[in-house]
Amino acid sequence: MENSQQLPDDFLGLCRSITAKRPRAVINHILQHGFITTEELKETYGYNHPPRAARDVRENGIPLETFRVTGSDGRKIAAYRFGDISKARFTRLSGRTGLSKQIKKMLISRYGCKCFIYLEEVDERELQIDHRVPFEVDGEPDLDPENFMLLCGSANRAKSWSCEHCENWNNTKDKSICLSCYWAYPENYEHIAMRQVRRIDLLWEGSDIEIYERLKQRAISTEKELPEFVKEIIEREINHNGDG
């Protein structure tokens, strides 16, 4: 069984620099026990999506490899252990370093304290720094703030799921494809994870909520789903102005 005594000091330092709850729990368990199973992630730590927890660790520069073990019910399940330590990314953005805070401050100063995807203003503590182009595609970028974006937790999870199911993430690994994707530049994109679709995320708050409720009731009265109803209104407006 692997233990911290067999690991180099710089790698242990990287492990200690990671303070986010989920990846830290995974790392500490592996340091103590040598590996962690999907069963332990769910039952001991309450993480119902083990691959997401493993990705959190990898995003912090720590390589993990997946292997199979026998679970408590006798079936084979996945488990994670440290991969090739020589491939660890001792990035200046690992953990909650002063530099990562500096980049976050610069992005907030430039774009406001809001999620780049949903455009919703949220508390600074809820915003997470995210690579515009995933590390799995292009590696660690230059520390230019423009290579990063700020996402709320739900947007980050949505992006993660979409990217992980993208052909470019899994096989092609072409940076230019990512640069024209909604998840990198939502204000100017040509596709979403290589799918020819477009989207708009609308937010009603404050006094606007009354308008949302009226839209909702109108959609119900016409027996239509709200997104379909809103799209029809937009289409009629465009056609009425002769732009269609």
PDB file of C-alpha atoms in Angstrom:
ATOM      1  CA  MET A   1       0.000   0.000   0.000  1.00  0.00           C
ATOM      2  CA  GLU A   2       1.231   3.420  -0.948  1.00  0.00           C
ATOM      3  CA  ASN A   3       1.725   5.927   1.824  1.00  0.00           C
ATOM      4  CA  SER A   4       2.920   9.477   2.135  1.00  0.00           C
ATOM      5  CA  GLN A   5       6.385   8.367   3.253  1.00  0.00           C
ATOM      6  CA  GLN A   6       7.078   7.030  -0.259  1.00  0.00           C
ATOM      7  CA  LEU A   7       6.023  10.204  -2.041  1.00  0.00           C
ATOM      8  CA  PRO A   8       8.333  13.130  -2.884  1.00  0.00           C
ATOM      9  CA  ASP A   9       8.079  16.258  -0.774  1.00  0.00           C
ATOM     10  CA  ASP A  10       7.088  18.505  -3.686  1.00  0.00           C
ATOM     11  CA  PHE A  11       4.172  16.205  -4.500  1.00  0.00           C
ATOM     12  CA  LEU A  12       3.066  16.140  -0.867  1.00  0.00           C
ATOM     13  CA  GLY A  13       3.308  19.923  -0.840  1.00  0.00           C
ATOM     14  CA  LEU A  14       1.003  20.067  -3.849  1.00  0.00           C
ATOM     15  CA  CYS A  15      -1.434  17.764  -2.039  1.00  0.00           C
ATOM     16  CA  ARG A  16      -1.400  19.970   1.044  1.00  0.00           C
ATOM     17  CA  SER A  17      -1.975  23.123  -1.028  1.00  0.00           C
ATOM     18  CA  ILE A  18      -5.390  21.885  -2.147  1.00  0.00           C
ATOM     19  CA  THR A  19      -8.034  23.126   0.262  1.00  0.00           C
ATOM     20  CA  ALA A  20     -11.307  22.581  -1.630  1.00  0.00           C
ATOM     21  CA  LYS A  21     -13.338  20.058   0.351  1.00  0.00           C
ATOM     22  CA  ARG A  22     -14.075  17.400  -2.261  1.00  0.00           C
ATOM     23  CA  PRO A  23     -10.631  16.909  -3.855  1.00  0.00           C
ATOM     24  CA  ARG A  24      -8.963  17.216  -0.459  1.00  0.00           C
ATOM     25  CA  ALA A  25     -11.119  14.396   0.945  1.00  0.00           C
ATOM     26  CA  VAL A  26     -10.161  12.142  -1.962  1.00  0.00           C
ATOM     27  CA  ILE A  27      -6.462  12.999  -1.699  1.00  0.00           C
ATOM     28  CA  ASN A  28      -6.301  12.480   2.062  1.00  0.00           C
ATOM     29  CA  HIS A  29      -8.039   9.107   1.767  1.00  0.00           C
ATOM     30  CA  ILE A  30      -5.581   7.938  -0.887  1.00  0.00           C
ATOM     31  CA  LEU A  31      -2.630   9.174   1.158  1.00  0.00           C
ATOM     32  CA  GLN A  32      -3.898   7.145   4.112  1.00  0.00           C
ATOM     33  CA  HIS A  33      -5.182   4.019   2.394  1.00  0.00           C
ATOM     34  CA  GLY A  34      -3.479   3.896  -0.997  1.00  0.00           C
ATOM     35  CA  PHE A  35      -6.689   4.157  -3.025  1.00  0.00           C
ATOM     36  CA  ILE A  36     -10.365   5.084  -2.757  1.00  0.00           C
ATOM     37  CA  THR A  37     -13.319   3.218  -4.258  1.00  0.00           C
ATOM     38  CA  THR A  38     -16.474   4.619  -5.800  1.00  0.00           C
ATOM     39  CA  GLU A  39     -18.334   2.853  -3.001  1.00  0.00           C
ATOM     40  CA  GLU A  40     -16.332   4.765  -0.363  1.00  0.00           C
ATOM     41  CA  LEU A  41     -16.856   8.042  -2.202  1.00  0.00           C
ATOM     42  CA  LYS A  42     -20.617   7.516  -2.060  1.00  0.00           C
ATOM     43  CA  GLU A  43     -21.070   5.931   1.357  1.00  0.00           C
ATOM     44  CA  THR A  44     -18.276   7.533   3.400  1.00  0.00           C
ATOM     45  CA  TYR A  45     -18.162  10.984   1.838  1.00  0.00           C
ATOM     46  CA  GLY A  46     -21.608  11.319   0.255  1.00  0.00           C
ATOM     47  CA  TYR A  47     -20.323  12.024  -3.268  1.00  0.00           C
ATOM     48  CA  ASN A  48     -22.893  10.450  -5.570  1.00  0.00           C
ATOM     49  CA  HIS A  49     -20.931  11.199  -8.731  1.00  0.00           C
ATOM     50  CA  PRO A  50     -17.457   9.676  -8.137  1.00  0.00           C
ATOM     51  CA  PRO A  51     -16.027  10.611 -11.574  1.00  0.00           C
ATOM     52  CA  ARG A  52     -16.680  14.279 -10.756  1.00  0.00           C
ATOM     53  CA  ALA A  53     -14.754  13.934  -7.476  1.00  0.00           C
ATOM     54  CA  ALA A  54     -11.874  12.258  -9.328  1.00  0.00           C
ATOM     55  CA  ARG A  55     -11.874  15.013 -11.937  1.00  0.00           C
ATOM     56  CA  ASP A  56     -11.635  17.620  -9.175  1.00  0.00           C
ATOM     57  CA  VAL A  57      -8.388  15.979  -8.080  1.00  0.00           C
ATOM     58  CA  ARG A  58      -6.995  15.817 -11.619  1.00  0.00           C
ATOM     59  CA  GLU A  59      -7.914  19.465 -12.250  1.00  0.00           C
ATOM     60  CA  ASN A  60      -5.688  20.390  -9.318  1.00  0.00           C
ATOM     61  CA  GLY A  61      -2.697  18.819 -11.059  1.00  0.00           C
ATOM     62  CA  ILE A  62      -2.669  15.412  -9.358  1.00  0.00           C
ATOM     63  CA  PRO A  63      -2.699  12.389 -11.679  1.00  0.00           C
ATOM     64  CA  LEU A  64      -5.130   9.594 -10.845  1.00  0.00           C
ATOM     65  CA  GLU A  65      -5.503   6.206 -12.454  1.00  0.00           C
ATOM     66  CA  THR A  66      -8.634   4.086 -12.391  1.00  0.00           C
ATOM     67  CA  PHE A  67      -8.599   0.365 -11.663  1.00  0.00           C
ATOM     68  CA  ARG A  68     -11.089  -2.300 -10.550  1.00  0.00           C
ATOM     69  CA  VAL A  69     -11.627  -3.813  -7.118  1.00  0.00           C
ATOM     70  CA  THR A  70     -14.278  -6.013  -5.567  1.00  0.00           C
ATOM     71  CA  GLY A  71     -17.039  -4.097  -3.779  1.00  0.00           C
ATOM     72  CA  SER A  72     -18.902  -5.107  -0.629  1.00  0.00           C
ATOM     73  CA  ASP A  73     -21.534  -6.931  -2.686  1.00  0.00           C
ATOM     74  CA  GLY A  74     -18.922  -8.966  -4.557  1.00  0.00           C
ATOM     75  CA  ARG A  75     -19.202  -7.015  -7.802  1.00  0.00           C
ATOM     76  CA  LYS A  76     -16.323  -5.264  -9.503  1.00  0.00           C
ATOM     77  CA  ILE A  77     -16.300  -1.500  -8.949  1.00  0.00           C
ATOM     78  CA  ALA A  78     -13.979   1.346  -9.905  1.00  0.00           C
ATOM     79  CA  ALA A  79     -11.300   2.710  -7.598  1.00  0.00           C
ATOM     80  CA  TYR A  80      -8.771   5.538  -7.873  1.00  0.00           C
ATOM     81  CA  ARG A  81      -5.125   5.798  -6.859  1.00  0.00           C
ATOM     82  CA  PHE A  82      -2.308   8.193  -7.679  1.00  0.00           C
ATOM     83  CA  GLY A  83      -0.979   7.838 -11.216  1.00  0.00           C
ATOM     84  CA  ASP A  84       2.492   8.673 -12.481  1.00  0.00           C
ATOM     85  CA  ILE A  85       3.732  11.236  -9.938  1.00  0.00           C
ATOM     86  CA  SER A  86       6.227  12.589 -12.494  1.00  0.00           C
ATOM     87  CA  LYS A  87       3.224  13.878 -14.457  1.00  0.00           C
ATOM     88  CA  ALA A  88       1.900  15.926 -11.547  1.00  0.00           C
ATOM     89  CA  ARG A  89       1.288  19.540 -12.540  1.00  0.00           C
ATOM     90  CA  PHE A  90       2.948  21.776  -9.984  1.00  0.00           C
ATOM     91  CA  THR A  91       0.988  24.649 -11.457  1.00  0.00           C
ATOM     92  CA  ARG A  92       0.983  28.090  -9.926  1.00  0.00           C
ATOM     93  CA  LEU A  93      -2.788  27.861  -9.870  1.00  0.00           C
ATOM     94  CA  SER A  94      -2.961  24.662  -7.830  1.00  0.00           C
ATOM     95  CA  GLY A  95      -4.929  25.021  -4.647  1.00  0.00           C
ATOM     96  CA  ARG A  96      -6.054  28.436  -3.470  1.00  0.00           C
ATOM     97  CA  THR A  97      -2.822  30.310  -4.091  1.00  0.00           C
ATOM     98  CA  GLY A  98      -2.365  34.062  -4.034  1.00  0.00           C
ATOM     99  CA  LEU A  99      -1.953  34.050  -7.805  1.00  0.00           C
ATOM    100  CA  SER A 100      -5.298  32.341  -8.392  1.00  0.00           C
ATOM    101  CA  LYS A 101      -6.926  34.967  -6.159  1.00  0.00           C
ATOM    102  CA  GLN A 102      -5.196  37.691  -8.168  1.00  0.00           C
ATOM    103  CA  ILE A 103      -6.556  36.326 -11.456  1.00  0.00           C
ATOM    104  CA  LYS A 104     -10.025  36.065  -9.929  1.00  0.00           C
ATOM    105  CA  LYS A 105      -9.855  39.687  -8.790  1.00  0.00           C
ATOM    106  CA  MET A 106      -8.751  40.799 -12.267  1.00  0.00           C
ATOM    107  CA  LEU A 107     -11.625  38.944 -13.934  1.00  0.00           C
ATOM    108  CA  ILE A 108     -14.143  40.417 -11.495  1.00  0.00           C
ATOM    109  CA  SER A 109     -12.711  43.900 -12.046  1.00  0.00           C
ATOM    110  CA  ARG A 110     -12.995  43.489 -15.807  1.00  0.00           C
ATOM    111  CA  TYR A 111     -16.324  41.661 -16.131  1.00  0.00           C
ATOM    112  CA  GLY A 112     -18.094  42.076 -12.805  1.00  0.00           C
ATOM    113  CA  CYS A 113     -18.857  39.588 -10.067  1.00  0.00           C
ATOM    114  CA  LYS A 114     -20.942  37.288 -12.233  1.00  0.00           C
ATOM    115  CA  CYS A 115     -20.981  33.877 -13.866  1.00  0.00           C
ATOM    116  CA  PHE A 116     -19.687  34.008 -17.440  1.00  0.00           C
ATOM    117  CA  ILE A 117     -22.282  31.443 -18.585  1.00  0.00           C
ATOM    118  CA  TYR A 118     -25.478  32.457 -16.807  1.00  0.00           C
ATOM    119  CA  LEU A 119     -24.520  36.154 -16.471  1.00  0.00           C
ATOM    120  CA  GLU A 120     -25.992  36.070 -12.982  1.00  0.00           C
ATOM    121  CA  GLU A 121     -24.388  38.194 -10.284  1.00  0.00           C
ATOM    122  CA  VAL A 122     -23.345  35.993  -7.362  1.00  0.00           C
ATOM    123  CA  ASP A 123     -21.225  36.309  -4.259  1.00  0.00           C
ATOM    124  CA  GLU A 124     -17.496  36.269  -5.030  1.00  0.00           C
ATOM    125  CA  ARG A 125     -17.058  33.183  -2.856  1.00  0.00           C
ATOM    126  CA  GLU A 126     -19.407  31.230  -5.125  1.00  0.00           C
ATOM    127  CA  LEU A 127     -17.421  31.958  -8.296  1.00  0.00           C
ATOM    128  CA  GLN A 128     -14.892  29.353  -9.403  1.00  0.00           C
ATOM    129  CA  ILE A 129     -11.950  29.891 -11.749  1.00  0.00           C
ATOM    130  CA  ASP A 130     -12.275  27.660 -14.797  1.00  0.00           C
ATOM    131  CA  HIS A 131     -10.058  27.099 -17.850  1.00  0.00           C
ATOM    132  CA  ARG A 132     -11.780  28.353 -20.995  1.00  0.00           C
ATOM    133  CA  VAL A 133     -10.104  25.474 -22.859  1.00  0.00           C
ATOM    134  CA  PRO A 134     -10.045  22.332 -20.695  1.00  0.00           C
ATOM    135  CA  PHE A 135      -6.652  21.161 -19.456  1.00  0.00           C
ATOM    136  CA  GLU A 136      -7.395  17.740 -20.974  1.00  0.00           C
ATOM    137  CA  VAL A 137      -7.376  19.348 -24.436  1.00  0.00           C
ATOM    138  CA  ASP A 138      -4.632  21.976 -24.306  1.00  0.00           C
ATOM    139  CA  GLY A 139      -2.726  21.531 -21.056  1.00  0.00           C
ATOM    140  CA  GLU A 140      -1.975  24.383 -18.641  1.00  0.00           C
ATOM    141  CA  PRO A 141      -2.458  27.808 -20.281  1.00  0.00           C
ATOM    142  CA  ASP A 142      -0.431  30.975 -19.819  1.00  0.00           C
ATOM    143  CA  LEU A 143      -1.527  32.845 -16.734  1.00  0.00           C
ATOM    144  CA  ASP A 144      -3.256  35.542 -18.759  1.00  0.00           C
ATOM    145  CA  PRO A 145      -6.654  36.148 -17.118  1.00  0.00           C
ATOM    146  CA  GLU A 146      -8.272  35.905 -20.559  1.00  0.00           C
ATOM    147  CA  ASN A 147      -7.462  32.180 -20.575  1.00  0.00           C
ATOM    148  CA  PHE A 148      -9.813  31.715 -17.627  1.00  0.00           C
ATOM    149  CA  MET A 149     -13.447  32.378 -16.814  1.00  0.00           C
ATOM    150  CA  LEU A 150     -15.523  32.631 -13.651  1.00  0.00           C
ATOM    151  CA  LEU A 151     -18.368  30.159 -13.228  1.00  0.00           C
ATOM    152  CA  CYS A 152     -20.942  29.537 -10.553  1.00  0.00           C
ATOM    153  CA  GLY A 153     -21.124  25.971  -9.269  1.00  0.00           C
ATOM    154  CA  SER A 154     -24.087  24.913 -11.415  1.00  0.00           C
ATOM    155  CA  ALA A 155     -22.528  26.321 -14.603  1.00  0.00           C
ATOM    156  CA  ASN A 156     -19.236  24.601 -13.819  1.00  0.00           C
ATOM    157  CA  ARG A 157     -21.024  21.264 -13.363  1.00  0.00           C
ATOM    158  CA  ALA A 158     -22.986  21.751 -16.589  1.00  0.00           C
ATOM    159  CA  LYS A 159     -19.811  22.592 -18.506  1.00  0.00           C
ATOM    160  CA  SER A 160     -17.988  19.613 -17.013  1.00  0.00           C
ATOM    161  CA  TRP A 161     -20.724  17.182 -18.043  1.00  0.00           C
ATOM    162  CA  SER A 162     -20.935  18.594 -21.563  1.00  0.00           C
ATOM    163  CA  CYS A 163     -17.158  18.638 -22.082  1.00  0.00           C
ATOM    164  CA  GLU A 164     -16.683  15.126 -20.735  1.00  0.00           C
ATOM    165  CA  HIS A 165     -19.168  13.837 -23.350  1.00  0.00           C
ATOM    166  CA  CYS A 166     -17.567  15.776 -26.214  1.00  0.00           C
ATOM    167  CA  GLU A 167     -15.616  14.007 -28.953  1.00  0.00           C
ATOM    168  CA  ASN A 168     -12.978  16.722 -28.842  1.00  0.00           C
ATOM    169  CA  TRP A 169     -12.368  16.130 -25.119  1.00  0.00           C
ATOM    170  CA  ASN A 170     -12.139  12.368 -25.480  1.00  0.00           C
ATOM    171  CA  ASN A 171     -10.316  11.899 -28.785  1.00  0.00           C
ATOM    172  CA  THR A 172      -9.693  14.846 -31.151  1.00  0.00           C
ATOM    173  CA  LYS A 173      -8.145  17.302 -28.656  1.00  0.00           C
ATOM    174  CA  ASP A 174      -8.119  20.265 -31.041  1.00  0.00           C
ATOM    175  CA  LYS A 175      -7.827  23.589 -29.181  1.00  0.00           C
ATOM    176  CA  SER A 176      -9.449  25.533 -32.046  1.00  0.00           C
ATOM    177  CA  ILE A 177     -12.639  23.496 -31.610  1.00  0.00           C
ATOM    178  CA  CYS A 178     -12.795  24.517 -27.958  1.00  0.00           C
ATOM    179  CA  LEU A 179     -12.148  28.174 -28.792  1.00  0.00           C
ATOM    180  CA  SER A 180     -15.282  28.273 -30.956  1.00  0.00           C
ATOM    181  CA  CYS A 181     -17.409  26.473 -28.332  1.00  0.00           C
ATOM    182  CA  TYR A 182     -20.115  27.970 -26.146  1.00  0.00           C
ATOM    183  CA  TRP A 183     -18.388  26.658 -23.019  1.00  0.00           C
ATOM    184  CA  ALA A 184     -15.276  28.738 -23.766  1.00  0.00           C
ATOM    185  CA  TYR A 185     -16.812  31.906 -25.245  1.00  0.00           C
ATOM    186  CA  PRO A 186     -20.591  31.973 -24.645  1.00  0.00           C
ATOM    187  CA  GLU A 187     -20.769  35.471 -26.123  1.00  0.00           C
ATOM    188  CA  ASN A 188     -19.420  34.305 -29.512  1.00  0.00           C
ATOM    189  CA  TYR A 189     -19.581  30.624 -30.422  1.00  0.00           C
ATOM    190  CA  GLU A 190     -20.248  28.273 -33.347  1.00  0.00           C
ATOM    191  CA  HIS A 191     -21.240  25.073 -31.543  1.00  0.00           C
ATOM    192  CA  ILE A 192     -21.830  23.519 -28.126  1.00  0.00           C
ATOM    193  CA  ALA A 193     -19.530  20.549 -27.532  1.00  0.00           C
ATOM    194  CA  MET A 194     -19.455  20.007 -31.328  1.00  0.00           C
ATOM    195  CA  ARG A 195     -23.260  20.000 -31.609  1.00  0.00           C
ATOM    196  CA  GLN A 196     -24.940  22.504 -33.921  1.00  0.00           C
ATOM    197  CA  VAL A 197     -27.225  24.052 -31.339  1.00  0.00           C
ATOM    198  CA  ARG A 198     -27.640  27.512 -29.832  1.00  0.00           C
ATOM    199  CA  ARG A 199     -28.874  28.533 -26.412  1.00  0.00           C
ATOM    200  CA  ILE A 200     -29.890  31.547 -24.371  1.00  0.00           C
ATOM    201  CA  ASP A 201     -30.052  31.476 -20.591  1.00  0.00           C
ATOM    202  CA  LEU A 202     -32.669  33.927 -19.348  1.00  0.00           C
ATOM    203  CA  LEU A 203     -32.968  35.141 -15.790  1.00  0.00           C
ATOM    204  CA  TRP A 204     -35.912  36.943 -14.226  1.00  0.00           C
ATOM    205  CA  GLU A 205     -35.439  38.532 -10.833  1.00  0.00           C
ATOM    206  CA  GLY A 206     -36.978  41.260  -8.718  1.00  0.00           C
ATOM    207  CA  SER A 207     -39.892  42.993 -10.423  1.00  0.00           C
ATOM    208  CA  ASP A 208     -39.270  40.939 -13.597  1.00  0.00           C
ATOM    209  CA  ILE A 209     -40.582  37.803 -11.877  1.00  0.00           C
ATOM    210  CA  GLU A 210     -44.130  39.025 -12.498  1.00  0.00           C
ATOM    211  CA  ILE A 211     -43.432  38.971 -16.252  1.00  0.00           C
ATOM    212  CA  TYR A 212     -42.092  35.432 -15.974  1.00  0.00           C
ATOM    213  CA  GLU A 213     -45.242  34.290 -14.161  1.00  0.00           C
ATOM    214  CA  ARG A 214     -47.421  35.882 -16.850  1.00  0.00           C
ATOM    215  CA  LEU A 215     -45.403  34.116 -19.552  1.00  0.00           C
ATOM    216  CA  LYS A 216     -45.746  30.854 -17.697  1.00  0.00           C
ATOM    217  CA  GLN A 217     -49.510  31.169 -17.352  1.00  0.00           C
ATOM    218  CA  ARG A 218     -49.872  32.148 -21.020  1.00  0.00           C
ATOM    219  CA  ALA A 219     -47.848  29.090 -22.051  1.00  0.00           C
ATOM    220  CA  ILE A 220     -50.030  26.843 -19.884  1.00  0.00           C
ATOM    221  CA  SER A 221     -53.197  28.300 -21.409  1.00  0.00           C
ATOM    222  CA  THR A 222     -51.916  27.457 -24.911  1.00  0.00           C
ATOM    223  CA  GLU A 223     -50.756  23.978 -23.762  1.00  0.00           C
ATOM    224  CA  LYS A 224     -47.148  24.681 -24.693  1.00  0.00           C
ATOM    225  CA  GLU A 225     -43.885  24.256 -22.837  1.00  0.00           C
ATOM    226  CA  LEU A 226     -42.496  27.608 -21.687  1.00  0.00           C
ATOM    227  CA  PRO A 227     -39.266  27.480 -23.788  1.00  0.00           C
ATOM    228  CA  GLU A 228     -41.323  26.688 -26.919  1.00  0.00           C
ATOM    229  CA  PHE A 229     -43.714  29.541 -26.132  1.00  0.00           C
ATOM    230  CA  VAL A 230     -40.890  32.064 -25.621  1.00  0.00           C
ATOM    231  CA  LYS A 231     -39.229  30.979 -28.892  1.00  0.00           C
ATOM    232  CA  GLU A 232     -42.517  31.535 -30.753  1.00  0.00           C
ATOM    233  CA  ILE A 233     -42.799  35.072 -29.332  1.00  0.00           C
ATOM    234  CA  ILE A 234     -39.243  35.867 -30.444  1.00  0.00           C
ATOM    235  CA  GLU A 235     -39.854  34.405 -33.907  1.00  0.00           C
ATOM    236  CA  ARG A 236     -43.035  36.446 -34.359  1.00  0.00           C
ATOM    237  CA  GLU A 237     -41.222  39.617 -33.302  1.00  0.00           C
ATOM    238  CA  ILE A 238     -38.374  39.006 -35.759  1.00  0.00           C
ATOM    239  CA  ASN A 239     -40.775  38.205 -38.633  1.00  0.00           C
ATOM    240  CA  HIS A 240     -42.895  41.243 -37.791  1.00  0.00           C
ATOM    241  CA  ASN A 241     -39.843  43.480 -38.184  1.00  0.00           C
ATOM    242  CA  GLY A 242     -38.949  41.889 -41.490  1.00  0.00           C
ATOM    243  CA  ASP A 243     -35.663  40.360 -40.317  1.00  0.00           C
ATOM    244  CA  GLY A 244     -36.654  36.741 -40.750  1.00  0.00           C
TER     245      GLY A 244
END
